[in-house]
Short mmCIF file of C-alpha atoms and ligand atoms in Angstrom, two decimals:
data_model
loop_
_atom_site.label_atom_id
_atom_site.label_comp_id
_atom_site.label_asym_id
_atom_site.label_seq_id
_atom_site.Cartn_x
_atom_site.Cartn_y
_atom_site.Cartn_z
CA UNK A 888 20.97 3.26 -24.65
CA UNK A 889 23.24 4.12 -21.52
CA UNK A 890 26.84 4.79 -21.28
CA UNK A 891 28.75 5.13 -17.94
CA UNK A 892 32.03 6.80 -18.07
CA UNK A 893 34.59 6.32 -15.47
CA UNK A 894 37.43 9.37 -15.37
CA UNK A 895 40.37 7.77 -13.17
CA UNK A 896 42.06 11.38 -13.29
CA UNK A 897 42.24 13.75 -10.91
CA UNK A 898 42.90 16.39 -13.79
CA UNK A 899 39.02 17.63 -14.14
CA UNK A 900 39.18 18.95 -17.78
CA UNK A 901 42.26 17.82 -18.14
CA UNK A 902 43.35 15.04 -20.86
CA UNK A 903 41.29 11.99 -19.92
CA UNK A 904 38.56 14.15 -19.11
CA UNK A 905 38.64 16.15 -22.30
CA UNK A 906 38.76 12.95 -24.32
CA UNK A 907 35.74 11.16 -22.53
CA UNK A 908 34.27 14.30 -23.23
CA UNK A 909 34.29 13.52 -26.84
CA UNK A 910 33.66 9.95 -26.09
CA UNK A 911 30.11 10.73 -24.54
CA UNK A 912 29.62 13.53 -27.16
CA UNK A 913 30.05 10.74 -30.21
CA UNK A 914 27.58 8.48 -27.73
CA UNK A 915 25.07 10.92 -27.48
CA UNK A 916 24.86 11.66 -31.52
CA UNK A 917 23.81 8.06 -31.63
CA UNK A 918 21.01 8.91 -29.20
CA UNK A 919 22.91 7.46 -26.05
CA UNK A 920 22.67 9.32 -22.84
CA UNK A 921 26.06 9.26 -20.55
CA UNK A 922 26.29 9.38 -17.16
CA UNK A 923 30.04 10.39 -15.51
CA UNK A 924 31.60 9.73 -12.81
CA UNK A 925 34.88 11.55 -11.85
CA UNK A 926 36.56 8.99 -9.17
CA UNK A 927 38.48 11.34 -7.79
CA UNK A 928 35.63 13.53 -6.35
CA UNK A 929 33.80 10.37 -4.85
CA UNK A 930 33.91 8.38 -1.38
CA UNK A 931 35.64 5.32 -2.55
CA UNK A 932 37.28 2.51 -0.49
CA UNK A 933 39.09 -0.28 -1.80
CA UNK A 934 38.02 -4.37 -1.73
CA UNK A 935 38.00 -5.65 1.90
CA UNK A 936 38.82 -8.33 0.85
CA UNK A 937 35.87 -9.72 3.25
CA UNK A 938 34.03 -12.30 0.57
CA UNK A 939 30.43 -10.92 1.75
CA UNK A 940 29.24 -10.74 -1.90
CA UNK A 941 30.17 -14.53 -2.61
CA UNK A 942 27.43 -14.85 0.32
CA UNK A 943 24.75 -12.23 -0.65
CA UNK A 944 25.66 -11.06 -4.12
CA UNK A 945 26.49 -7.37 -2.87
CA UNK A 946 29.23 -5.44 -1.51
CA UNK A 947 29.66 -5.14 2.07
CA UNK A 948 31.50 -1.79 1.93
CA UNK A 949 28.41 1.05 1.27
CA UNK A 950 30.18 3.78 -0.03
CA UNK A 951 30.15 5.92 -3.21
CA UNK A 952 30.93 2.45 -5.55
CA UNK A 953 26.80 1.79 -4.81
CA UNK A 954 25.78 4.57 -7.20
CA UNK A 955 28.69 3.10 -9.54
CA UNK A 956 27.50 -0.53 -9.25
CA UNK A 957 24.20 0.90 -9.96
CA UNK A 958 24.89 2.71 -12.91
CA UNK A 959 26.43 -0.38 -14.75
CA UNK A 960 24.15 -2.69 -13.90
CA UNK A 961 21.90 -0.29 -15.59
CA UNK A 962 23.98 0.80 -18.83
CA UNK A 963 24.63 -0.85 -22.03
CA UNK A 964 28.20 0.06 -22.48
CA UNK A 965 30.98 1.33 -19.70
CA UNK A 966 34.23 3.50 -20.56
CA UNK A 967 36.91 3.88 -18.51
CA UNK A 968 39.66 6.59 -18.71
CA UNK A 969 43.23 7.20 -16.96
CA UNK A 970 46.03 8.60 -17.16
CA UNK A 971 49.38 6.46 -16.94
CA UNK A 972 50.44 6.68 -13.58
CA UNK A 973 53.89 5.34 -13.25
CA UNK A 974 52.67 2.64 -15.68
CA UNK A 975 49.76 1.74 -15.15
CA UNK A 976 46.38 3.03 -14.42
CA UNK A 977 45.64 5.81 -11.23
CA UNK A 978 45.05 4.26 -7.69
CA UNK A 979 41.75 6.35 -7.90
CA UNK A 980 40.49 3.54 -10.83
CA UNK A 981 42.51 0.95 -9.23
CA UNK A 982 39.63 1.48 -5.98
CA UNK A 983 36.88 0.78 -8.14
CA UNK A 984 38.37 -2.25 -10.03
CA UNK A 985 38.98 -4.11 -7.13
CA UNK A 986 35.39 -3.50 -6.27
CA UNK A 987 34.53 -5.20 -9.34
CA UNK A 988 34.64 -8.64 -7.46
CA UNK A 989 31.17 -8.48 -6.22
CA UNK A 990 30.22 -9.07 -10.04
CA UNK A 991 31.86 -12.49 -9.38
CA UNK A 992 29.25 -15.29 -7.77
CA UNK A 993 30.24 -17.84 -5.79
CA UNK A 994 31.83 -19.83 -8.43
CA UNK A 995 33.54 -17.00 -9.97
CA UNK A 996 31.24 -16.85 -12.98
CA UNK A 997 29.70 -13.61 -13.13
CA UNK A 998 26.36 -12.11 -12.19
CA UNK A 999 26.80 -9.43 -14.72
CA UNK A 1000 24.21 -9.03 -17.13
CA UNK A 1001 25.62 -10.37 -20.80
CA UNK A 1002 26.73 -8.08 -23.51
CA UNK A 1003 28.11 -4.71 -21.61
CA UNK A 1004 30.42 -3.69 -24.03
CA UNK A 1005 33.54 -1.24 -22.54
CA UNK A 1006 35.58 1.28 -24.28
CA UNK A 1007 39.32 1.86 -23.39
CA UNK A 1008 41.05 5.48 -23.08
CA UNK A 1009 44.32 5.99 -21.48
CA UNK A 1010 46.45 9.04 -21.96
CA UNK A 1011 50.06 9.56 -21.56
CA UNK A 1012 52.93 12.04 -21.67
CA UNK A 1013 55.80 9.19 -23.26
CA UNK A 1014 55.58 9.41 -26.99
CA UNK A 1015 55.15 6.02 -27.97
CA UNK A 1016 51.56 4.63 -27.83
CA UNK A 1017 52.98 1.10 -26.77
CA UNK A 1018 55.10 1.39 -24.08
CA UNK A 1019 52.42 0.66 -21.90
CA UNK A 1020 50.33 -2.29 -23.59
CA UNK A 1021 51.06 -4.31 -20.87
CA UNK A 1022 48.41 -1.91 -18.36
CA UNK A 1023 45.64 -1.60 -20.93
CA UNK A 1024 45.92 -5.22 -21.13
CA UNK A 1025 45.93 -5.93 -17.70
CA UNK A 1026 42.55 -3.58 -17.50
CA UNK A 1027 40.91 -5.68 -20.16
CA UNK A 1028 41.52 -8.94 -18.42
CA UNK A 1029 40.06 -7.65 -15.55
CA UNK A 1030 36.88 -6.41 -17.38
CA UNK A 1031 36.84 -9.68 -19.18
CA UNK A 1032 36.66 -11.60 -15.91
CA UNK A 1033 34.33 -9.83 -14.62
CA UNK A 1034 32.19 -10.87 -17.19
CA UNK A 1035 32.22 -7.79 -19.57
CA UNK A 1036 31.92 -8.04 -23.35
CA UNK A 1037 34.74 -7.68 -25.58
CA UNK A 1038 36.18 -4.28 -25.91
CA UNK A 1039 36.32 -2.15 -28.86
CA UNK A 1040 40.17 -1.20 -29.40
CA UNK A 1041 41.55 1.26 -26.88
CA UNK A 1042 42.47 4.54 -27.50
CA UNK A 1043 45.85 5.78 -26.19
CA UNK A 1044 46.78 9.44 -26.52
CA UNK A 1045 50.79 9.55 -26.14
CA UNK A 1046 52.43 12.34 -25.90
CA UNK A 1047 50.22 14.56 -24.00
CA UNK A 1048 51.94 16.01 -21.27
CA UNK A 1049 50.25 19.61 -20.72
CA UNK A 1050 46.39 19.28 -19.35
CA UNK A 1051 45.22 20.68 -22.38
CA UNK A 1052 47.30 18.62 -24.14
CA UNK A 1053 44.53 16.60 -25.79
CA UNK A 1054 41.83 19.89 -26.59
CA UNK A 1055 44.60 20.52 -28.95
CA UNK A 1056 44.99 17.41 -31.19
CA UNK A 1057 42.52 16.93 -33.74
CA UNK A 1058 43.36 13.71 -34.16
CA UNK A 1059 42.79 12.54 -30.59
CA UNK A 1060 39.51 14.51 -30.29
CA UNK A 1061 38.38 12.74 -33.40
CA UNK A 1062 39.20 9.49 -32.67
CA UNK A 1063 37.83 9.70 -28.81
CA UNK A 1064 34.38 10.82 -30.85
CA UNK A 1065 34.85 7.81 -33.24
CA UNK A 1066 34.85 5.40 -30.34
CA UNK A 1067 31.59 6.74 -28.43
CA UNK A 1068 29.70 6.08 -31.38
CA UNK A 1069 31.30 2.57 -32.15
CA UNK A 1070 30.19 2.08 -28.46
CA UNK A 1071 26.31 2.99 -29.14
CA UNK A 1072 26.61 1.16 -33.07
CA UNK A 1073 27.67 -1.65 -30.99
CA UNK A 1074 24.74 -1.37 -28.33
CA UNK A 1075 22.09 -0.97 -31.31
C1 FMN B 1424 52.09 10.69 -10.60
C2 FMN B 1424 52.28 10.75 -12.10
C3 FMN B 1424 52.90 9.71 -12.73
C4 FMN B 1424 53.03 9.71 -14.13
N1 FMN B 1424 53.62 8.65 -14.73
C5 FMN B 1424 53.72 8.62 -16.08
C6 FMN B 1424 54.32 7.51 -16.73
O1 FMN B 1424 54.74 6.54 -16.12
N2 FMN B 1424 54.38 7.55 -18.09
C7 FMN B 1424 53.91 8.60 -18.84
O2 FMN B 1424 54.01 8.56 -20.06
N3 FMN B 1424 53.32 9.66 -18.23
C8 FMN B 1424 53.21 9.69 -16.89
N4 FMN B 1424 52.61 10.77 -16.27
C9 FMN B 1424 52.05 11.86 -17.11
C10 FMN B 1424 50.53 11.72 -17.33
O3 FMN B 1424 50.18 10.42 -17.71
C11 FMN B 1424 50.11 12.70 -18.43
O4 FMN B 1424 50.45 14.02 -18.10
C12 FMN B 1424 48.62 12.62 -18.73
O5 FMN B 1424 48.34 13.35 -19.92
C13 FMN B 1424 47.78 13.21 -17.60
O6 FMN B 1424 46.42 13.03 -17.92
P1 FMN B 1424 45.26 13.97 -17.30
O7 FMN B 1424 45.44 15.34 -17.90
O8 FMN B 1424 44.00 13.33 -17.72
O9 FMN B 1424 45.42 13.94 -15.82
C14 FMN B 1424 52.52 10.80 -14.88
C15 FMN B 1424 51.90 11.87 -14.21
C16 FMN B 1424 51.78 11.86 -12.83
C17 FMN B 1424 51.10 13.01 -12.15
#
């Protein structure tokens, strides 16, 4: 049982970070393993926009994205993390959404395999947990057409301005743990 996790902030140890943290900690208690990648450290170029994979099933661009494309392809369940950038997720996870087309075939149905579930964390410094539905939503369709299975509900952490905003609410940390094992109950 495999779970990748996909931190679209910068902020190492910061928020998102500290609340995939708990995420993959809630995973492994179900006897998941995790793997992580932190966008912001990798190689990453966005969609060409060049159609190769509708041709050979595989993006053209070979850059760090191989080892992400890898990793789902081999994982039961994906969550993705961000911050709210301005409203909406980081360009550093915006990079590898895009990318997320070569999972499309030639006919737009997908060549993922069935059943990767995904998990949902975004974290914000505005105080209301809703202001930015319209984002997560926008994230879900996306995982949705690429052929991902449905989501468990995301967690949003408003009000957390400070990078150790999060470390410090129980509630938050709890519920972040909550969700990695709903992710491996789900994968069981
Ligand atoms: C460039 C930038 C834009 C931001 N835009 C928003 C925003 O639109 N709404 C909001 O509530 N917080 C916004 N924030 C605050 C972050 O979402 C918040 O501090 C979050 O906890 C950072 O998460 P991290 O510690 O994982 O990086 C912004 C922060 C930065 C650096």
């Amino acid at each position: 049982m495999k779970l990748v996790a996909l931190i679209g902030s910068p902020r190492k140890g910061g928020n998102t970070d500290t609340l995939l943290q708990q995420v993959a900690e809630g995973y492994k208690a179900q006897g998941g393993e995790i793997q992580t990648f932190y966008l912001n450290e990798l190689n990453l170029r966005g969609c060409q926009g060049c159609y190769a994979c509708k041709k050979t099933g595989q993006c053209a661009v070979k850059d760090d994205t191989t080892e992400i494309y890898k990793a789902i392809n081999g994982a039961d369940a994906v969550v993705i993390g961000s911050p709210v950038y301005f409203g909406r997720f980081t360009a550093q996870l915006g990079l590898v959404l895009d990318r997320l087309f070569a999972y499309l075939k030639p006919d737009f149905s997908s060549s993922l395999a069935p059943g990767k579930k995904y998990g949902l964390v975004f974290v914000q410094n505005q105080p209301d947990p809703k202001l930015y539905a319209g984002c997560i939503e926008a994230l879900a369709q996306v995982l949705s057409r690429v052929g991902f299975a449905a989501g468990t509900k995301p967690l949003v952490g408003s009000g957390l301005g400070a990078a150790d905003a999060a470390s410090q609410n129980e509630q938050y940390l709890q519920n972040a743990y909550a969700l990695g094992k709903e992710l491996a109950t789900a994968n069981k």
